[in-house]
Amino acid sequence: MTSLDELPIRDDLRGKKPYGAPQDLVPVRLNVNENTHPIPEDVATDIVRSLARAVLGANRYPDREFTELRTALADYLGHGVTAENIWAANGSNEVLQHVLQAFGGPGRRVLGFPPTYSMHSIIAGGTGTTWVTGERGPDYVLTEADVVGAIRQTRPDVVFLCSPNNPTGTPLDIDVIAAAYDATDGIVLVDEAYAEFASGPSALTLLEGRPRLLVSRTMSKAFAFAGIRLGYLAADPAVIDALRLVRLPYHLSALTQAAAVAALAHADEMLAMVDEIIVQRDRMIEALPALGYEPLPSAANFVLFGGVADPHALFTKLYAEGVLIRDVGIPGHLRVTAGTEAETSIFLDTLARLSGR
Ligand SMILES: *Cc1c(COP(=O)(O)O)cnc(C)c1O
């Protein structure tokens, strides 16, 4: 076998690292912000019935326009959104890739505000879009001045705003999003992967009259559906037409469509654990200072905490005890997902023991 370096790979991919959150089967896995509560059995049964019907027709290509799914997603979102406003793909990562294939690409720039979701810059790289960055203020908060200043300075074709932001949990005021929109002629995409955990208004409330605003969501987090791979976006119908130009035909399999439609019919039950997860998130924020750590405010289902003398060492010690959290590469910090009450207890108890409290 030859090595990657010896292959005639694109020059701009040389030396890059793939996304690589560990997937180890330790007892307590709180590292990728999944909903750790299993899918309710009656919903699972309904999904399987729907999959069985889809399998019987699997000799044919699936509905390329995934019309039933788009209607179900529009109903779920509300805010006057209809099926014509909806796009979907195999995870919101693929949705973001479609967005950069259509609106980014070689010779174009996408602006982001690190520390933010690591896939944003990786998808930029994969689509040949130049990743440019702006600064966040104290505690990672983004103000109108920060965003507008960075847009004027970098003149991006696409702006990625993450609300609430991963990995910091920081919410983003919708006035900042509106100001970003007014400051650019380009696309403004708001990644709302964690919107169901946040209490402020969604960027969906800004869609009316803003044809360059895109709001992406996912079924991977609050909706407890990470394994199915379904992300989506709401925007002006013209944007959806642009995304049709770059998607591969039949990109959403009949099984994915059937599973997602069936799950959306049980949205209330699928989201029943969100309030409980918020309780566990707030419990960690309350408990961490007594253990000597500094949690940041979070509007998502995870907590970033500072005051960690050696993040890699603490990560490794927790891992050895069967608790997997995330070293996101921010000096002095680690990130932990809010799991079930039992998982949260194990995390806090183990951390207390390791920290000598
Ligand atoms: C987890 C996450 C996603 C979700 O990706 P999927 O491909 O839908 O699983 C998107 N954006 C952010 C900020 C995330 O943290």
PDB file of N, CA and C in Angstrom, residues 136-210:
ATOM      1  N   ARG A 136     -14.660  36.566  17.978  1.00  0.00           N
ATOM      2  CA  ARG A 136     -15.730  36.666  18.969  1.00  0.00           C
ATOM      3  C   ARG A 136     -15.265  37.516  20.141  1.00  0.00           C
ATOM      4  N   GLY A 137     -16.215  38.091  20.879  1.00  0.00           N
ATOM      5  CA  GLY A 137     -15.887  38.892  22.060  1.00  0.00           C
ATOM      6  C   GLY A 137     -15.706  38.017  23.291  1.00  0.00           C
ATOM      7  N   PRO A 138     -15.690  38.647  24.489  1.00  0.00           N
ATOM      8  CA  PRO A 138     -15.534  37.889  25.741  1.00  0.00           C
ATOM      9  C   PRO A 138     -16.618  36.819  25.875  1.00  0.00           C
ATOM     10  N   ASP A 139     -16.258  35.669  26.433  1.00  0.00           N
ATOM     11  CA  ASP A 139     -17.175  34.531  26.602  1.00  0.00           C
ATOM     12  C   ASP A 139     -17.765  34.063  25.269  1.00  0.00           C
ATOM     13  N   TYR A 140     -17.059  34.341  24.174  1.00  0.00           N
ATOM     14  CA  TYR A 140     -17.437  33.852  22.835  1.00  0.00           C
ATOM     15  C   TYR A 140     -18.728  34.473  22.296  1.00  0.00           C
ATOM     16  N   VAL A 141     -19.197  35.539  22.925  1.00  0.00           N
ATOM     17  CA  VAL A 141     -20.414  36.201  22.445  1.00  0.00           C
ATOM     18  C   VAL A 141     -20.106  36.934  21.140  1.00  0.00           C
ATOM     19  N   LEU A 142     -21.060  36.915  20.201  1.00  0.00           N
ATOM     20  CA  LEU A 142     -20.925  37.650  18.931  1.00  0.00           C
ATOM     21  C   LEU A 142     -21.883  38.834  18.960  1.00  0.00           C
ATOM     22  N   THR A 143     -21.339  40.034  18.729  1.00  0.00           N
ATOM     23  CA  THR A 143     -22.189  41.227  18.681  1.00  0.00           C
ATOM     24  C   THR A 143     -22.383  41.657  17.225  1.00  0.00           C
ATOM     25  N   GLU A 144     -23.312  42.596  17.033  1.00  0.00           N
ATOM     26  CA  GLU A 144     -23.515  43.171  15.695  1.00  0.00           C
ATOM     27  C   GLU A 144     -22.215  43.747  15.166  1.00  0.00           C
ATOM     28  N   ALA A 145     -21.494  44.450  16.048  1.00  0.00           N
ATOM     29  CA  ALA A 145     -20.248  45.094  15.614  1.00  0.00           C
ATOM     30  C   ALA A 145     -19.215  44.055  15.172  1.00  0.00           C
ATOM     31  N   ASP A 146     -19.117  42.942  15.912  1.00  0.00           N
ATOM     32  CA  ASP A 146     -18.172  41.870  15.543  1.00  0.00           C
ATOM     33  C   ASP A 146     -18.495  41.346  14.134  1.00  0.00           C
ATOM     34  N   VAL A 147     -19.781  41.049  13.920  1.00  0.00           N
ATOM     35  CA  VAL A 147     -20.184  40.384  12.679  1.00  0.00           C
ATOM     36  C   VAL A 147     -20.094  41.341  11.497  1.00  0.00           C
ATOM     37  N   VAL A 148     -20.618  42.538  11.686  1.00  0.00           N
ATOM     38  CA  VAL A 148     -20.603  43.514  10.586  1.00  0.00           C
ATOM     39  C   VAL A 148     -19.160  43.901  10.250  1.00  0.00           C
ATOM     40  N   GLY A 149     -18.336  44.079  11.290  1.00  0.00           N
ATOM     41  CA  GLY A 149     -16.922  44.417  11.068  1.00  0.00           C
ATOM     42  C   GLY A 149     -16.208  43.332  10.269  1.00  0.00           C
ATOM     43  N   ALA A 150     -16.446  42.077  10.627  1.00  0.00           N
ATOM     44  CA  ALA A 150     -15.776  40.966   9.929  1.00  0.00           C
ATOM     45  C   ALA A 150     -16.277  40.857   8.489  1.00  0.00           C
ATOM     46  N   ILE A 151     -17.547  41.118   8.272  1.00  0.00           N
ATOM     47  CA  ILE A 151     -18.094  41.059   6.898  1.00  0.00           C
ATOM     48  C   ILE A 151     -17.450  42.159   6.047  1.00  0.00           C
ATOM     49  N   ARG A 152     -17.341  43.373   6.607  1.00  0.00           N
ATOM     50  CA  ARG A 152     -16.721  44.477   5.845  1.00  0.00           C
ATOM     51  C   ARG A 152     -15.267  44.152   5.537  1.00  0.00           C
ATOM     52  N   GLN A 153     -14.601  43.520   6.488  1.00  0.00           N
ATOM     53  CA  GLN A 153     -13.174  43.246   6.330  1.00  0.00           C
ATOM     54  C   GLN A 153     -12.896  42.106   5.343  1.00  0.00           C
ATOM     55  N   THR A 154     -13.729  41.058   5.380  1.00  0.00           N
ATOM     56  CA  THR A 154     -13.393  39.861   4.594  1.00  0.00           C
ATOM     57  C   THR A 154     -14.235  39.735   3.319  1.00  0.00           C
ATOM     58  N   ARG A 155     -15.300  40.524   3.197  1.00  0.00           N
ATOM     59  CA  ARG A 155     -16.202  40.504   2.023  1.00  0.00           C
ATOM     60  C   ARG A 155     -16.488  39.074   1.541  1.00  0.00           C
ATOM     61  N   PRO A 156     -17.158  38.287   2.402  1.00  0.00           N
ATOM     62  CA  PRO A 156     -17.410  36.879   2.071  1.00  0.00           C
ATOM     63  C   PRO A 156     -18.579  36.709   1.096  1.00  0.00           C
ATOM     64  N   ASP A 157     -18.609  35.581   0.396  1.00  0.00           N
ATOM     65  CA  ASP A 157     -19.750  35.210  -0.443  1.00  0.00           C
ATOM     66  C   ASP A 157     -20.825  34.521   0.394  1.00  0.00           C
ATOM     67  N   VAL A 158     -20.372  33.863   1.474  1.00  0.00           N
ATOM     68  CA  VAL A 158     -21.282  33.141   2.373  1.00  0.00           C
ATOM     69  C   VAL A 158     -20.844  33.434   3.805  1.00  0.00           C
ATOM     70  N   VAL A 159     -21.819  33.648   4.700  1.00  0.00           N
ATOM     71  CA  VAL A 159     -21.521  33.800   6.128  1.00  0.00           C
ATOM     72  C   VAL A 159     -22.167  32.634   6.865  1.00  0.00           C
ATOM     73  N   PHE A 160     -21.390  31.922   7.675  1.00  0.00           N
ATOM     74  CA  PHE A 160     -21.923  30.855   8.526  1.00  0.00           C
ATOM     75  C   PHE A 160     -22.031  31.376   9.959  1.00  0.00           C
ATOM     76  N   LEU A 161     -23.254  31.376  10.494  1.00  0.00           N
ATOM     77  CA  LEU A 161     -23.462  31.731  11.899  1.00  0.00           C
ATOM     78  C   LEU A 161     -24.052  30.502  12.580  1.00  0.00           C
ATOM     79  N   CYS A 162     -23.546  30.173  13.750  1.00  0.00           N
ATOM     80  CA  CYS A 162     -23.991  28.959  14.432  1.00  0.00           C
ATOM     81  C   CYS A 162     -24.739  29.375  15.692  1.00  0.00           C
ATOM     82  N   SER A 163     -26.025  29.020  15.781  1.00  0.00           N
ATOM     83  CA  SER A 163     -26.851  29.510  16.885  1.00  0.00           C
ATOM     84  C   SER A 163     -27.796  28.440  17.424  1.00  0.00           C
ATOM     85  N   PRO A 164     -27.597  28.008  18.677  1.00  0.00           N
ATOM     86  CA  PRO A 164     -26.474  28.283  19.572  1.00  0.00           C
ATOM     87  C   PRO A 164     -25.178  27.727  18.982  1.00  0.00           C
ATOM     88  N   ASN A 165     -24.055  28.346  19.379  1.00  0.00           N
ATOM     89  CA  ASN A 165     -22.780  27.947  18.792  1.00  0.00           C
ATOM     90  C   ASN A 165     -22.240  26.667  19.421  1.00  0.00           C
ATOM     91  N   ASN A 166     -21.770  25.774  18.561  1.00  0.00           N
ATOM     92  CA  ASN A 166     -21.020  24.599  19.001  1.00  0.00           C
ATOM     93  C   ASN A 166     -19.539  24.917  18.746  1.00  0.00           C
ATOM     94  N   PRO A 167     -18.630  24.750  19.684  1.00  0.00           N
ATOM     95  CA  PRO A 167     -18.719  24.012  20.943  1.00  0.00           C
ATOM     96  C   PRO A 167     -18.917  24.885  22.190  1.00  0.00           C
ATOM     97  N   THR A 168     -19.300  26.141  22.031  1.00  0.00           N
ATOM     98  CA  THR A 168     -19.335  27.006  23.225  1.00  0.00           C
ATOM     99  C   THR A 168     -20.715  27.048  23.880  1.00  0.00           C
ATOM    100  N   GLY A 169     -21.795  26.736  23.129  1.00  0.00           N
ATOM    101  CA  GLY A 169     -23.151  26.800  23.666  1.00  0.00           C
ATOM    102  C   GLY A 169     -23.763  28.196  23.614  1.00  0.00           C
ATOM    103  N   THR A 170     -22.990  29.162  23.114  1.00  0.00           N
ATOM    104  CA  THR A 170     -23.404  30.562  23.131  1.00  0.00           C
ATOM    105  C   THR A 170     -24.604  30.828  22.230  1.00  0.00           C
ATOM    106  N   PRO A 171     -25.684  31.420  22.772  1.00  0.00           N
ATOM    107  CA  PRO A 171     -26.797  31.786  21.895  1.00  0.00           C
ATOM    108  C   PRO A 171     -26.433  33.003  21.046  1.00  0.00           C
ATOM    109  N   LEU A 172     -27.176  33.233  19.975  1.00  0.00           N
ATOM    110  CA  LEU A 172     -26.923  34.364  19.088  1.00  0.00           C
ATOM    111  C   LEU A 172     -28.218  35.151  18.944  1.00  0.00           C
ATOM    112  N   ASP A 173     -28.144  36.440  19.262  1.00  0.00           N
ATOM    113  CA  ASP A 173     -29.305  37.321  19.164  1.00  0.00           C
ATOM    114  C   ASP A 173     -29.751  37.450  17.700  1.00  0.00           C
ATOM    115  N   ILE A 174     -31.065  37.381  17.440  1.00  0.00           N
ATOM    116  CA  ILE A 174     -31.482  37.459  16.030  1.00  0.00           C
ATOM    117  C   ILE A 174     -31.232  38.843  15.437  1.00  0.00           C
ATOM    118  N   ASP A 175     -31.077  39.865  16.281  1.00  0.00           N
ATOM    119  CA  ASP A 175     -30.707  41.195  15.746  1.00  0.00           C
ATOM    120  C   ASP A 175     -29.330  41.150  15.086  1.00  0.00           C
ATOM    121  N   VAL A 176     -28.440  40.315  15.625  1.00  0.00           N
ATOM    122  CA  VAL A 176     -27.098  40.168  15.037  1.00  0.00           C
ATOM    123  C   VAL A 176     -27.206  39.514  13.656  1.00  0.00           C
ATOM    124  N   ILE A 177     -28.112  38.535  13.540  1.00  0.00           N
ATOM    125  CA  ILE A 177     -28.320  37.856  12.257  1.00  0.00           C
ATOM    126  C   ILE A 177     -28.884  38.845  11.231  1.00  0.00           C
ATOM    127  N   ALA A 178     -29.850  39.651  11.667  1.00  0.00           N
ATOM    128  CA  ALA A 178     -30.442  40.649  10.763  1.00  0.00           C
ATOM    129  C   ALA A 178     -29.378  41.657  10.319  1.00  0.00           C
ATOM    130  N   ALA A 179     -28.513  42.049  11.241  1.00  0.00           N
ATOM    131  CA  ALA A 179     -27.452  43.009  10.903  1.00  0.00           C
ATOM    132  C   ALA A 179     -26.454  42.396   9.922  1.00  0.00           C
ATOM    133  N   ALA A 180     -26.140  41.112  10.111  1.00  0.00           N
ATOM    134  CA  ALA A 180     -25.237  40.421   9.177  1.00  0.00           C
ATOM    135  C   ALA A 180     -25.848  40.408   7.783  1.00  0.00           C
ATOM    136  N   TYR A 181     -27.141  40.126   7.737  1.00  0.00           N
ATOM    137  CA  TYR A 181     -27.837  40.065   6.441  1.00  0.00           C
ATOM    138  C   TYR A 181     -27.745  41.414   5.715  1.00  0.00           C
ATOM    139  N   ASP A 182     -27.962  42.485   6.470  1.00  0.00           N
ATOM    140  CA  ASP A 182     -27.940  43.828   5.864  1.00  0.00           C
ATOM    141  C   ASP A 182     -26.540  44.233   5.434  1.00  0.00           C
ATOM    142  N   ALA A 183     -25.517  43.619   6.041  1.00  0.00           N
ATOM    143  CA  ALA A 183     -24.135  44.037   5.768  1.00  0.00           C
ATOM    144  C   ALA A 183     -23.522  43.310   4.569  1.00  0.00           C
ATOM    145  N   THR A 184     -24.235  42.329   3.994  1.00  0.00           N
ATOM    146  CA  THR A 184     -23.654  41.557   2.891  1.00  0.00           C
ATOM    147  C   THR A 184     -24.661  41.396   1.747  1.00  0.00           C
ATOM    148  N   ASP A 185     -24.136  41.199   0.543  1.00  0.00           N
ATOM    149  CA  ASP A 185     -24.981  40.820  -0.601  1.00  0.00           C
ATOM    150  C   ASP A 185     -24.946  39.315  -0.786  1.00  0.00           C
ATOM    151  N   GLY A 186     -24.189  38.635   0.088  1.00  0.00           N
ATOM    152  CA  GLY A 186     -24.008  37.186  -0.051  1.00  0.00           C
ATOM    153  C   GLY A 186     -25.070  36.419   0.729  1.00  0.00           C
ATOM    154  N   ILE A 187     -24.795  35.137   0.855  1.00  0.00           N
ATOM    155  CA  ILE A 187     -25.682  34.222   1.577  1.00  0.00           C
ATOM    156  C   ILE A 187     -25.360  34.281   3.073  1.00  0.00           C
ATOM    157  N   VAL A 188     -26.403  34.292   3.908  1.00  0.00           N
ATOM    158  CA  VAL A 188     -26.200  34.166   5.356  1.00  0.00           C
ATOM    159  C   VAL A 188     -26.875  32.877   5.800  1.00  0.00           C
ATOM    160  N   LEU A 189     -26.070  31.935   6.269  1.00  0.00           N
ATOM    161  CA  LEU A 189     -26.617  30.666   6.729  1.00  0.00           C
ATOM    162  C   LEU A 189     -26.518  30.588   8.254  1.00  0.00           C
ATOM    163  N   VAL A 190     -27.653  30.329   8.893  1.00  0.00           N
ATOM    164  CA  VAL A 190     -27.668  30.149  10.346  1.00  0.00           C
ATOM    165  C   VAL A 190     -27.828  28.659  10.630  1.00  0.00           C
ATOM    166  N   ASP A 191     -26.824  28.069  11.262  1.00  0.00           N
ATOM    167  CA  ASP A 191     -26.846  26.652  11.621  1.00  0.00           C
ATOM    168  C   ASP A 191     -27.523  26.529  12.982  1.00  0.00           C
ATOM    169  N   GLU A 192     -28.773  26.064  12.953  1.00  0.00           N
ATOM    170  CA  GLU A 192     -29.571  25.945  14.188  1.00  0.00           C
ATOM    171  C   GLU A 192     -29.693  24.477  14.620  1.00  0.00           C
ATOM    172  N   ALA A 193     -28.575  23.749  14.588  1.00  0.00           N
ATOM    173  CA  ALA A 193     -28.613  22.330  14.949  1.00  0.00           C
ATOM    174  C   ALA A 193     -29.196  22.098  16.353  1.00  0.00           C
ATOM    175  N   TYR A 194     -29.036  23.095  17.230  1.00  0.00           N
ATOM    176  CA  TYR A 194     -29.463  22.924  18.635  1.00  0.00           C
ATOM    177  C   TYR A 194     -30.662  23.796  18.993  1.00  0.00           C
ATOM    178  N   ALA A 195     -31.405  24.275  17.987  1.00  0.00           N
ATOM    179  CA  ALA A 195     -32.471  25.253  18.231  1.00  0.00           C
ATOM    180  C   ALA A 195     -33.494  24.769  19.249  1.00  0.00           C
ATOM    181  N   GLU A 196     -33.801  23.457  19.251  1.00  0.00           N
ATOM    182  CA  GLU A 196     -34.858  22.969  20.146  1.00  0.00           C
ATOM    183  C   GLU A 196     -34.474  23.095  21.623  1.00  0.00           C
ATOM    184  N   PHE A 197     -33.189  23.269  21.905  1.00  0.00           N
ATOM    185  CA  PHE A 197     -32.747  23.427  23.295  1.00  0.00           C
ATOM    186  C   PHE A 197     -32.679  24.896  23.717  1.00  0.00           C
ATOM    187  N   ALA A 198     -32.807  25.807  22.759  1.00  0.00           N
ATOM    188  CA  ALA A 198     -32.621  27.238  23.035  1.00  0.00           C
ATOM    189  C   ALA A 198     -33.957  27.887  23.381  1.00  0.00           C
ATOM    190  N   SER A 199     -33.902  29.002  24.087  1.00  0.00           N
ATOM    191  CA  SER A 199     -35.153  29.647  24.464  1.00  0.00           C
ATOM    192  C   SER A 199     -35.447  30.911  23.640  1.00  0.00           C
ATOM    193  N   GLY A 200     -34.445  31.491  23.018  1.00  0.00           N
ATOM    194  CA  GLY A 200     -34.670  32.712  22.228  1.00  0.00           C
ATOM    195  C   GLY A 200     -35.360  32.402  20.910  1.00  0.00           C
ATOM    196  N   PRO A 201     -35.815  33.449  20.190  1.00  0.00           N
ATOM    197  CA  PRO A 201     -36.479  33.231  18.903  1.00  0.00           C
ATOM    198  C   PRO A 201     -35.537  32.646  17.859  1.00  0.00           C
ATOM    199  N   SER A 202     -36.099  31.831  16.953  1.00  0.00           N
ATOM    200  CA  SER A 202     -35.322  31.210  15.876  1.00  0.00           C
ATOM    201  C   SER A 202     -35.120  32.197  14.736  1.00  0.00           C
ATOM    202  N   ALA A 203     -34.064  31.985  13.961  1.00  0.00           N
ATOM    203  CA  ALA A 203     -33.839  32.783  12.746  1.00  0.00           C
ATOM    204  C   ALA A 203     -34.938  32.544  11.718  1.00  0.00           C
ATOM    205  N   LEU A 204     -35.761  31.504  11.922  1.00  0.00           N
ATOM    206  CA  LEU A 204     -36.906  31.280  11.031  1.00  0.00           C
ATOM    207  C   LEU A 204     -37.823  32.497  11.024  1.00  0.00           C
ATOM    208  N   THR A 205     -37.859  33.229  12.141  1.00  0.00           N
ATOM    209  CA  THR A 205     -38.728  34.406  12.243  1.00  0.00           C
ATOM    210  C   THR A 205     -38.243  35.537  11.319  1.00  0.00           C
ATOM    211  N   LEU A 206     -37.015  35.419  10.813  1.00  0.00           N
ATOM    212  CA  LEU A 206     -36.457  36.465   9.950  1.00  0.00           C
ATOM    213  C   LEU A 206     -36.580  36.133   8.464  1.00  0.00           C
ATOM    214  N   LEU A 207     -37.068  34.931   8.125  1.00  0.00           N
ATOM    215  CA  LEU A 207     -37.011  34.481   6.726  1.00  0.00           C
ATOM    216  C   LEU A 207     -37.803  35.371   5.769  1.00  0.00           C
ATOM    217  N   GLU A 208     -38.986  35.786   6.210  1.00  0.00           N
ATOM    218  CA  GLU A 208     -39.873  36.595   5.361  1.00  0.00           C
ATOM    219  C   GLU A 208     -39.131  37.833   4.838  1.00  0.00           C
ATOM    220  N   GLY A 209     -39.074  37.983   3.519  1.00  0.00           N
ATOM    221  CA  GLY A 209     -38.445  39.176   2.938  1.00  0.00           C
ATOM    222  C   GLY A 209     -36.923  39.129   2.899  1.00  0.00           C
ATOM    223  N   ARG A 210     -36.319  37.992   3.269  1.00  0.00           N
ATOM    224  CA  ARG A 210     -34.849  37.876   3.228  1.00  0.00           C
ATOM    225  C   ARG A 210     -34.456  36.644   2.395  1.00  0.00           C
TER     226      ARG A 210
END
